[in-house]
Amino acid sequence: ARAVFLRDGFEGAGVDEIAREAGVSKATLYSYFADKRLLFMEVATSECRAQADAALGELDMSRPPRAVLTFAAERMMGFFLSPFGRGVFRIVVAEADRFPDLGREFWENGPARGREILMTYFDAAEARGELAVPDKRLAADQFAELCKADLFPRLIFGLASEFTFAERSRVAEGAVDMFMARYGR
């Protein structure tokens, strides 16, 4: 289903094609998912959840802010600049008006999970005297947006589809520098 949705988009993806790609019958697919929207929601939220869980498993809360934020920036950028991340974003935005649950599920399993991870880290870094973050929720959202500077708009508007290590590093370092200038101690 993942491959078909990315290749054909939500509207273009057919349940027959998804069943064929999965090597199952259409009836089997419908026994698990009542409709295509629910199947897409499962694909998108599973991927977001897996990305967040992997990042959390690799995150060392005892490391200094610059190291943790650089790691977080690289992970976030790795997802939203990937073909899958771009495809899911476009589909969710395109379908959110028709299927508000889709937007909510994507948000809760992706950006909101990332925000919670960052907020937990900010608490630990504040306790060590490394950060001073009065509004952790806002700071986490600001950091995520800083990680999108320049590259994400170019990706979404079709101006570029791939970015060099130097381009990614420039944005990640800039995001960390900006964050630390405001919240670092």
Short mmCIF file of C-alpha atoms in Angstrom, two decimals:
data_model
loop_
_atom_site.label_atom_id
_atom_site.label_comp_id
_atom_site.label_asym_id
_atom_site.label_seq_id
_atom_site.Cartn_x
_atom_site.Cartn_y
_atom_site.Cartn_z
CA ALA A 1 0.00 0.00 0.00
CA ARG A 2 2.86 2.33 0.86
CA ALA A 3 4.40 1.98 -2.61
CA VAL A 4 1.07 2.40 -4.41
CA PHE A 5 0.04 5.48 -2.42
CA LEU A 6 3.40 7.14 -3.05
CA ARG A 7 3.39 6.30 -6.73
CA ASP A 8 -0.26 7.10 -7.49
CA GLY A 9 -1.39 9.44 -4.70
CA PHE A 10 -4.48 8.85 -2.61
CA GLU A 11 -7.01 9.41 -5.39
CA GLY A 12 -5.05 7.44 -7.99
CA ALA A 13 -4.36 4.47 -5.73
CA GLY A 14 -6.79 1.67 -6.39
CA VAL A 15 -7.66 -1.02 -3.89
CA ASP A 16 -7.25 -3.62 -6.66
CA GLU A 17 -3.68 -2.43 -7.29
CA ILE A 18 -2.88 -2.35 -3.56
CA ALA A 19 -4.17 -5.91 -3.13
CA ARG A 20 -2.15 -7.05 -6.17
CA GLU A 21 1.05 -5.40 -4.83
CA ALA A 22 0.46 -6.95 -1.40
CA GLY A 23 -0.22 -10.38 -2.87
CA VAL A 24 -3.60 -10.68 -1.16
CA SER A 25 -7.21 -10.64 -2.29
CA LYS A 26 -9.31 -7.51 -2.21
CA ALA A 27 -11.59 -9.27 0.31
CA THR A 28 -8.63 -9.90 2.60
CA LEU A 29 -7.64 -6.24 2.40
CA TYR A 30 -11.19 -5.15 3.25
CA SER A 31 -11.28 -7.55 6.20
CA TYR A 32 -8.52 -5.44 7.78
CA PHE A 33 -9.42 -1.99 6.46
CA ALA A 34 -13.00 -0.92 5.82
CA ASP A 35 -11.92 1.63 3.20
CA LYS A 36 -8.93 3.05 1.38
CA ARG A 37 -8.79 6.09 3.67
CA LEU A 38 -8.25 3.90 6.74
CA LEU A 39 -5.56 1.95 4.93
CA PHE A 40 -3.76 5.15 3.98
CA MET A 41 -4.07 6.45 7.54
CA GLU A 42 -2.45 3.25 8.82
CA VAL A 43 0.41 3.52 6.32
CA ALA A 44 1.09 7.18 7.17
CA THR A 45 0.77 6.86 10.94
CA SER A 46 2.81 3.65 11.07
CA GLU A 47 5.66 5.31 9.23
CA CYS A 48 5.54 8.42 11.43
CA ARG A 49 5.38 6.31 14.58
CA ALA A 50 8.31 4.17 13.44
CA GLN A 51 10.40 7.26 12.66
CA ALA A 52 9.64 8.84 16.05
CA ASP A 53 10.26 5.60 17.96
CA ALA A 54 13.58 5.05 16.17
CA ALA A 55 14.70 8.59 16.94
CA LEU A 56 13.68 8.26 20.57
CA GLY A 57 15.52 4.96 20.88
CA GLU A 58 18.72 6.58 19.59
CA LEU A 59 18.39 9.82 21.58
CA ASP A 60 20.71 10.16 24.57
CA MET A 61 18.98 12.62 26.92
CA SER A 62 22.25 13.16 28.81
CA ARG A 63 24.14 14.64 25.84
CA PRO A 64 24.63 18.41 25.47
CA PRO A 65 22.01 20.44 23.58
CA ARG A 66 24.08 21.10 20.48
CA ALA A 67 24.65 17.35 19.93
CA VAL A 68 21.03 16.37 20.60
CA LEU A 69 19.57 19.17 18.49
CA THR A 70 21.89 18.36 15.60
CA PHE A 71 20.78 14.73 15.80
CA ALA A 72 17.12 15.80 15.96
CA ALA A 73 17.54 18.16 13.00
CA GLU A 74 19.13 15.44 10.89
CA ARG A 75 16.38 12.94 11.75
CA MET A 76 13.54 15.39 11.09
CA MET A 77 15.06 16.55 7.82
CA GLY A 78 15.75 12.97 6.80
CA PHE A 79 12.03 12.22 7.10
CA PHE A 80 10.39 15.29 5.62
CA LEU A 81 12.87 15.57 2.74
CA SER A 82 12.52 11.88 1.84
CA PRO A 83 10.30 10.80 -1.05
CA PHE A 84 8.01 9.08 1.45
CA GLY A 85 7.83 12.10 3.78
CA ARG A 86 7.12 14.43 0.87
CA GLY A 87 4.50 12.08 -0.54
CA VAL A 88 2.70 11.61 2.76
CA PHE A 89 2.73 15.35 3.43
CA ARG A 90 1.23 16.13 0.05
CA ILE A 91 -1.45 13.48 0.36
CA VAL A 92 -2.40 14.46 3.92
CA VAL A 93 -2.66 18.15 2.99
CA ALA A 94 -4.69 17.33 -0.12
CA GLU A 95 -7.11 15.07 1.75
CA ALA A 96 -7.35 16.79 5.18
CA ASP A 97 -10.51 18.73 4.31
CA ARG A 98 -12.34 15.58 3.22
CA PHE A 99 -10.85 13.39 5.95
CA PRO A 100 -10.06 15.48 9.05
CA ASP A 101 -9.13 12.33 10.99
CA LEU A 102 -6.33 11.74 8.52
CA GLY A 103 -4.74 15.10 9.31
CA ARG A 104 -5.19 14.60 13.03
CA GLU A 105 -3.68 11.08 12.98
CA PHE A 106 -0.71 12.27 10.93
CA TRP A 107 -0.17 15.21 13.30
CA GLU A 108 -0.41 13.13 16.46
CA ASN A 109 1.91 10.37 15.21
CA GLY A 110 4.45 12.67 13.54
CA PRO A 111 4.94 16.31 14.46
CA ALA A 112 3.24 16.08 17.88
CA ARG A 113 5.37 13.06 18.85
CA GLY A 114 8.49 14.91 17.76
CA ARG A 115 7.40 17.91 19.83
CA GLU A 116 6.95 15.72 22.92
CA ILE A 117 10.39 14.18 22.50
CA LEU A 118 11.99 17.62 22.23
CA MET A 119 10.04 18.95 25.22
CA THR A 120 11.21 16.00 27.33
CA TYR A 121 14.78 16.73 26.32
CA PHE A 122 14.39 20.45 27.13
CA ASP A 123 13.30 19.50 30.67
CA ALA A 124 16.43 17.39 31.14
CA ALA A 125 18.75 20.05 29.68
CA GLU A 126 17.16 22.75 31.83
CA ALA A 127 17.70 20.64 34.94
CA ARG A 128 21.40 20.49 34.04
CA GLY A 129 21.52 24.26 33.48
CA GLU A 130 22.20 23.95 29.73
CA LEU A 131 18.98 25.51 28.41
CA ALA A 132 16.42 28.06 29.58
CA VAL A 133 13.16 27.41 27.71
CA PRO A 134 10.14 29.21 29.18
CA ASP A 135 7.66 27.86 26.60
CA LYS A 136 8.83 24.40 25.65
CA ARG A 137 5.97 23.71 23.28
CA LEU A 138 6.65 26.87 21.29
CA ALA A 139 10.41 26.23 21.32
CA ALA A 140 9.95 22.70 19.98
CA ASP A 141 7.70 23.97 17.20
CA GLN A 142 10.16 26.76 16.39
CA PHE A 143 13.01 24.28 16.14
CA ALA A 144 11.04 22.02 13.78
CA GLU A 145 10.26 24.99 11.55
CA LEU A 146 13.89 26.14 11.56
CA CYS A 147 14.80 22.69 10.25
CA LYS A 148 12.55 23.29 7.24
CA ALA A 149 14.11 26.61 6.23
CA ASP A 150 15.00 26.91 2.55
CA LEU A 151 14.91 23.20 1.68
CA PHE A 152 11.34 22.18 2.52
CA PRO A 153 9.64 24.97 0.52
CA ARG A 154 11.87 24.19 -2.46
CA LEU A 155 10.92 20.53 -2.16
CA ILE A 156 7.18 21.10 -1.80
CA PHE A 157 7.01 23.56 -4.69
CA GLY A 158 8.94 21.18 -6.94
CA LEU A 159 12.01 23.39 -7.30
CA ALA A 160 14.32 20.61 -6.09
CA SER A 161 13.91 16.95 -5.20
CA GLU A 162 17.27 16.15 -3.66
CA PHE A 163 19.68 18.06 -1.48
CA THR A 164 23.38 17.65 -0.88
CA PHE A 165 24.94 16.88 2.47
CA ALA A 166 26.27 20.45 2.51
CA GLU A 167 22.79 21.92 1.95
CA ARG A 168 21.29 19.80 4.71
CA SER A 169 24.16 20.55 7.09
CA ARG A 170 23.83 24.30 6.45
CA VAL A 171 20.17 24.23 7.46
CA ALA A 172 20.68 21.89 10.44
CA GLU A 173 23.58 23.95 11.79
CA GLY A 174 21.65 27.18 11.27
CA ALA A 175 18.64 25.76 13.13
CA VAL A 176 20.81 24.66 16.06
CA ASP A 177 22.71 27.96 16.14
CA MET A 178 19.50 29.98 16.11
CA PHE A 179 17.92 27.84 18.80
CA MET A 180 20.98 27.99 21.03
CA ALA A 181 21.26 31.77 20.60
CA ARG A 182 17.76 32.11 22.02
CA TYR A 183 17.54 29.30 24.57
CA GLY A 184 21.12 28.26 25.36
CA ARG A 185 22.79 29.08 28.68
#
